[in-house]
Structures are given as C-alpha cells and as structure tokens.
Amino acid sequence: MSLQEDLLNDMKAAMKNKDKEKVAVIRMARAAIKDAAINERKDLSDDEVIEVLSKLVKQSKESLEGFEKAERPEQVEELKREIEILEGYLPEQLSDSELEDVVDETIAEVGAQDMSDMGQVMGAIMPKIKGKADGSEVNQLVREKLQ
C-alpha cells in the first residue's frame, strides 16, 4: 500500500473516530501532496511524498520555535501534535551515531579532505538519508568533520 493510500485510510478512520485534529493535519498533508503533484504534472512516488511531508514537518518546527519565543502555549501544543502526526508517516529517523557513521563513510567514499569538498559530500550523502535525517543537521555534521 502506498503512503498516499495510508493517509487516505487514516483520514477516514480519524473521521469515524471524530479526531478533528488528525483529520485536519492529514487533509493539510494531502493538499500539499496534491499541490506538488500538480506542479510536477505527475503522480508522486512514495519518496516524493516523503519529501513533501518532510518539508511540512520542517515548516512546523520553524513555526514552533516562533510560537515558543512568543510564549503562545496553545499553538505550541497544537504544532507539537501536528509534527507528531506527520512524523508518523516518515521513515524512522537516524540516531546521532548512525548519522555520524553515514557521514564518515560518505566522506571516505568521496575522498573529501576539506571544506572545498563540502558540495561533493552533501551531494553523495543526501540520497542515502532522504527523509531519515534533517538536512541542516547533516550539513552541520559534515562541516565539523571537514574542518
């Protein structure tokens, strides 16, 4: 079963259970997926759907920081629940040690020596970890390793 079918089935179940919050989050995700499909002019694969969901999670986390700074506890809790629901459809995230292993392995594969090889390393590593780690975390870790 595809990820889009999972979303549809979960939305139907949430409607039956009268879980308005989950229905709203899944509808938002399905709308973003539909927009991406229209922009690409094709049906999206599961990998592409994961990419869309990852962007939604990233946007929500950025909004969460803003609401925390503004001391808006209702919105903070709402966004935390939204992130939790969306992350349920993403692949399991890599632990810090697993991510570090992948970074070390990729640096060795590419033969990177310093910061001038940063683009090569990032280009090689991102397809390996797509949806399994935040790109900014990976970028920071690669920078630390190449300095």
PDB file of C-alpha atoms in Angstrom:
ATOM      1  CA  MET A   1       0.000   0.000   0.000  1.00  0.00           C
ATOM      2  CA  SER A   2       1.321   3.417  -0.924  1.00  0.00           C
ATOM      3  CA  LEU A   3       1.852   6.239   1.515  1.00  0.00           C
ATOM      4  CA  GLN A   4      -0.947   8.249  -0.097  1.00  0.00           C
ATOM      5  CA  GLU A   5      -3.349   5.343   0.428  1.00  0.00           C
ATOM      6  CA  ASP A   6      -2.231   5.117   4.069  1.00  0.00           C
ATOM      7  CA  LEU A   7      -3.000   8.812   4.509  1.00  0.00           C
ATOM      8  CA  LEU A   8      -6.451   8.405   2.968  1.00  0.00           C
ATOM      9  CA  ASN A   9      -7.279   5.353   5.103  1.00  0.00           C
ATOM     10  CA  ASP A  10      -6.029   7.063   8.267  1.00  0.00           C
ATOM     11  CA  MET A  11      -8.092  10.147   7.447  1.00  0.00           C
ATOM     12  CA  LYS A  12     -11.215   8.027   7.041  1.00  0.00           C
ATOM     13  CA  ALA A  13     -10.515   6.295  10.359  1.00  0.00           C
ATOM     14  CA  ALA A  14      -9.918   9.634  12.086  1.00  0.00           C
ATOM     15  CA  MET A  15     -13.217  10.925  10.693  1.00  0.00           C
ATOM     16  CA  LYS A  16     -15.037   7.904  12.090  1.00  0.00           C
ATOM     17  CA  ASN A  17     -13.336   8.427  15.453  1.00  0.00           C
ATOM     18  CA  LYS A  18     -14.153  12.157  15.342  1.00  0.00           C
ATOM     19  CA  ASP A  19     -10.476  13.069  15.768  1.00  0.00           C
ATOM     20  CA  LYS A  20     -10.786  16.547  14.219  1.00  0.00           C
ATOM     21  CA  GLU A  21      -7.154  17.455  14.809  1.00  0.00           C
ATOM     22  CA  LYS A  22      -5.792  14.393  12.997  1.00  0.00           C
ATOM     23  CA  VAL A  23      -8.274  14.866  10.134  1.00  0.00           C
ATOM     24  CA  ALA A  24      -7.128  18.483   9.728  1.00  0.00           C
ATOM     25  CA  VAL A  25      -3.425  17.552   9.703  1.00  0.00           C
ATOM     26  CA  ILE A  26      -3.919  14.732   7.189  1.00  0.00           C
ATOM     27  CA  ARG A  27      -6.049  16.984   4.959  1.00  0.00           C
ATOM     28  CA  MET A  28      -3.301  19.600   5.049  1.00  0.00           C
ATOM     29  CA  ALA A  29      -0.705  16.962   4.128  1.00  0.00           C
ATOM     30  CA  ARG A  30      -2.854  15.554   1.312  1.00  0.00           C
ATOM     31  CA  ALA A  31      -3.388  19.093  -0.062  1.00  0.00           C
ATOM     32  CA  ALA A  32       0.373  19.726  -0.052  1.00  0.00           C
ATOM     33  CA  ILE A  33       0.935  16.395  -1.821  1.00  0.00           C
ATOM     34  CA  LYS A  34      -1.726  17.237  -4.407  1.00  0.00           C
ATOM     35  CA  ASP A  35      -0.137  20.665  -4.998  1.00  0.00           C
ATOM     36  CA  ALA A  36       3.251  19.036  -5.520  1.00  0.00           C
ATOM     37  CA  ALA A  37       1.716  16.503  -7.929  1.00  0.00           C
ATOM     38  CA  ILE A  38       0.083  19.302  -9.914  1.00  0.00           C
ATOM     39  CA  ASN A  39       3.363  21.244 -10.036  1.00  0.00           C
ATOM     40  CA  GLU A  40       5.257  18.136 -11.179  1.00  0.00           C
ATOM     41  CA  ARG A  41       2.418  17.172 -13.557  1.00  0.00           C
ATOM     42  CA  LYS A  42       2.579  13.544 -12.465  1.00  0.00           C
ATOM     43  CA  ASP A  43       1.599  11.238  -9.631  1.00  0.00           C
ATOM     44  CA  LEU A  44       4.155  11.311  -6.838  1.00  0.00           C
ATOM     45  CA  SER A  45       6.127   8.278  -5.742  1.00  0.00           C
ATOM     46  CA  ASP A  46       6.404   7.403  -2.059  1.00  0.00           C
ATOM     47  CA  ASP A  47       9.871   9.006  -1.955  1.00  0.00           C
ATOM     48  CA  GLU A  48       8.445  12.246  -3.331  1.00  0.00           C
ATOM     49  CA  VAL A  49       5.560  12.112  -0.837  1.00  0.00           C
ATOM     50  CA  ILE A  50       8.096  11.658   1.970  1.00  0.00           C
ATOM     51  CA  GLU A  51       9.920  14.737   0.686  1.00  0.00           C
ATOM     52  CA  VAL A  52       6.689  16.782   0.827  1.00  0.00           C
ATOM     53  CA  LEU A  53       5.894  15.530   4.342  1.00  0.00           C
ATOM     54  CA  SER A  54       9.465  16.302   5.460  1.00  0.00           C
ATOM     55  CA  LYS A  55       9.056  19.892   4.263  1.00  0.00           C
ATOM     56  CA  LEU A  56       5.797  20.198   6.202  1.00  0.00           C
ATOM     57  CA  VAL A  57       7.498  18.917   9.361  1.00  0.00           C
ATOM     58  CA  LYS A  58      10.380  21.344   8.867  1.00  0.00           C
ATOM     59  CA  GLN A  59       7.972  24.276   8.421  1.00  0.00           C
ATOM     60  CA  SER A  60       6.037  23.252  11.521  1.00  0.00           C
ATOM     61  CA  LYS A  61       9.225  23.028  13.585  1.00  0.00           C
ATOM     62  CA  GLU A  62      10.226  26.522  12.444  1.00  0.00           C
ATOM     63  CA  SER A  63       6.773  27.844  13.393  1.00  0.00           C
ATOM     64  CA  LEU A  64       7.047  26.040  16.724  1.00  0.00           C
ATOM     65  CA  GLU A  65      10.195  27.975  17.584  1.00  0.00           C
ATOM     66  CA  GLY A  66       8.416  31.241  16.817  1.00  0.00           C
ATOM     67  CA  PHE A  67       5.419  30.373  18.983  1.00  0.00           C
ATOM     68  CA  GLU A  68       7.701  29.293  21.834  1.00  0.00           C
ATOM     69  CA  LYS A  69       9.517  32.637  21.696  1.00  0.00           C
ATOM     70  CA  ALA A  70       6.164  34.446  21.608  1.00  0.00           C
ATOM     71  CA  GLU A  71       5.001  32.381  24.606  1.00  0.00           C
ATOM     72  CA  ARG A  72       1.880  31.009  22.877  1.00  0.00           C
ATOM     73  CA  PRO A  73       1.355  27.658  24.673  1.00  0.00           C
ATOM     74  CA  GLU A  74      -1.874  26.693  22.835  1.00  0.00           C
ATOM     75  CA  GLN A  75      -0.219  26.975  19.439  1.00  0.00           C
ATOM     76  CA  VAL A  76       2.914  25.223  20.699  1.00  0.00           C
ATOM     77  CA  GLU A  77       0.885  22.198  21.812  1.00  0.00           C
ATOM     78  CA  GLU A  78      -1.098  22.192  18.565  1.00  0.00           C
ATOM     79  CA  LEU A  79       2.084  22.246  16.477  1.00  0.00           C
ATOM     80  CA  LYS A  80       3.724  19.528  18.568  1.00  0.00           C
ATOM     81  CA  ARG A  81       0.713  17.281  17.903  1.00  0.00           C
ATOM     82  CA  GLU A  82       0.827  18.178  14.186  1.00  0.00           C
ATOM     83  CA  ILE A  83       4.538  17.299  13.994  1.00  0.00           C
ATOM     84  CA  GLU A  84       3.912  14.038  15.845  1.00  0.00           C
ATOM     85  CA  ILE A  85       1.164  13.046  13.377  1.00  0.00           C
ATOM     86  CA  LEU A  86       3.244  13.944  10.308  1.00  0.00           C
ATOM     87  CA  GLU A  87       6.371  12.187  11.610  1.00  0.00           C
ATOM     88  CA  GLY A  88       4.295   9.028  11.906  1.00  0.00           C
ATOM     89  CA  TYR A  89       4.328   8.822   8.102  1.00  0.00           C
ATOM     90  CA  LEU A  90       8.062   9.438   7.720  1.00  0.00           C
ATOM     91  CA  PRO A  91      10.746   6.750   7.878  1.00  0.00           C
ATOM     92  CA  GLU A  92      12.368   6.251  11.265  1.00  0.00           C
ATOM     93  CA  GLN A  93      14.954   8.954  11.881  1.00  0.00           C
ATOM     94  CA  LEU A  94      18.622   8.017  12.157  1.00  0.00           C
ATOM     95  CA  SER A  95      20.193   8.251  15.598  1.00  0.00           C
ATOM     96  CA  ASP A  96      23.125  10.613  16.091  1.00  0.00           C
ATOM     97  CA  SER A  97      25.650   7.757  15.989  1.00  0.00           C
ATOM     98  CA  GLU A  98      24.079   6.227  12.852  1.00  0.00           C
ATOM     99  CA  LEU A  99      24.107   9.612  11.143  1.00  0.00           C
ATOM    100  CA  GLU A 100      27.737  10.146  12.117  1.00  0.00           C
ATOM    101  CA  ASP A 101      28.621   6.708  10.676  1.00  0.00           C
ATOM    102  CA  VAL A 102      26.923   7.558   7.367  1.00  0.00           C
ATOM    103  CA  VAL A 103      28.729  10.913   7.223  1.00  0.00           C
ATOM    104  CA  ASP A 104      32.124   9.321   7.949  1.00  0.00           C
ATOM    105  CA  GLU A 105      31.503   6.603   5.369  1.00  0.00           C
ATOM    106  CA  THR A 106      30.473   9.129   2.699  1.00  0.00           C
ATOM    107  CA  ILE A 107      33.464  11.385   3.379  1.00  0.00           C
ATOM    108  CA  ALA A 108      35.734   8.356   2.916  1.00  0.00           C
ATOM    109  CA  GLU A 109      33.925   7.304  -0.301  1.00  0.00           C
ATOM    110  CA  VAL A 110      34.227  10.768  -1.811  1.00  0.00           C
ATOM    111  CA  GLY A 111      37.788  11.214  -0.536  1.00  0.00           C
ATOM    112  CA  ALA A 112      36.940  14.601   0.935  1.00  0.00           C
ATOM    113  CA  GLN A 113      39.790  16.458   2.616  1.00  0.00           C
ATOM    114  CA  ASP A 114      38.489  19.925   3.499  1.00  0.00           C
ATOM    115  CA  MET A 115      35.605  22.377   3.124  1.00  0.00           C
ATOM    116  CA  SER A 116      36.154  22.664  -0.637  1.00  0.00           C
ATOM    117  CA  ASP A 117      34.732  19.122  -0.905  1.00  0.00           C
ATOM    118  CA  MET A 118      31.565  20.019   1.028  1.00  0.00           C
ATOM    119  CA  GLY A 119      29.318  20.055  -2.069  1.00  0.00           C
ATOM    120  CA  GLN A 120      30.508  16.631  -3.187  1.00  0.00           C
ATOM    121  CA  VAL A 121      29.898  15.119   0.239  1.00  0.00           C
ATOM    122  CA  MET A 122      26.429  16.649   0.582  1.00  0.00           C
ATOM    123  CA  GLY A 123      25.529  15.559  -2.947  1.00  0.00           C
ATOM    124  CA  ALA A 124      26.537  11.981  -2.150  1.00  0.00           C
ATOM    125  CA  ILE A 125      25.012  11.776   1.319  1.00  0.00           C
ATOM    126  CA  MET A 126      21.546  13.278   0.829  1.00  0.00           C
ATOM    127  CA  PRO A 127      20.159  10.468  -1.367  1.00  0.00           C
ATOM    128  CA  LYS A 128      21.316   7.946   1.263  1.00  0.00           C
ATOM    129  CA  ILE A 129      19.465   9.594   4.124  1.00  0.00           C
ATOM    130  CA  LYS A 130      16.475  11.071   2.318  1.00  0.00           C
ATOM    131  CA  GLY A 131      13.690  11.527   4.863  1.00  0.00           C
ATOM    132  CA  LYS A 132      15.710   9.894   7.637  1.00  0.00           C
ATOM    133  CA  ALA A 133      17.545  12.977   8.915  1.00  0.00           C
ATOM    134  CA  ASP A 134      17.246  16.744   8.835  1.00  0.00           C
ATOM    135  CA  GLY A 135      19.412  18.303   6.124  1.00  0.00           C
ATOM    136  CA  SER A 136      20.608  21.112   8.376  1.00  0.00           C
ATOM    137  CA  GLU A 137      21.850  18.580  10.949  1.00  0.00           C
ATOM    138  CA  VAL A 138      23.695  16.698   8.227  1.00  0.00           C
ATOM    139  CA  ASN A 139      25.182  19.920   6.890  1.00  0.00           C
ATOM    140  CA  GLN A 140      26.433  20.913  10.348  1.00  0.00           C
ATOM    141  CA  LEU A 141      27.937  17.474  10.986  1.00  0.00           C
ATOM    142  CA  VAL A 142      29.702  17.426   7.604  1.00  0.00           C
ATOM    143  CA  ARG A 143      31.118  20.915   8.288  1.00  0.00           C
ATOM    144  CA  GLU A 144      32.501  19.761  11.647  1.00  0.00           C
ATOM    145  CA  LYS A 145      34.115  16.702  10.053  1.00  0.00           C
ATOM    146  CA  LEU A 146      35.714  18.629   7.179  1.00  0.00           C
ATOM    147  CA  GLN A 147      37.249  21.435   9.248  1.00  0.00           C
TER     148      GLN A 147
END
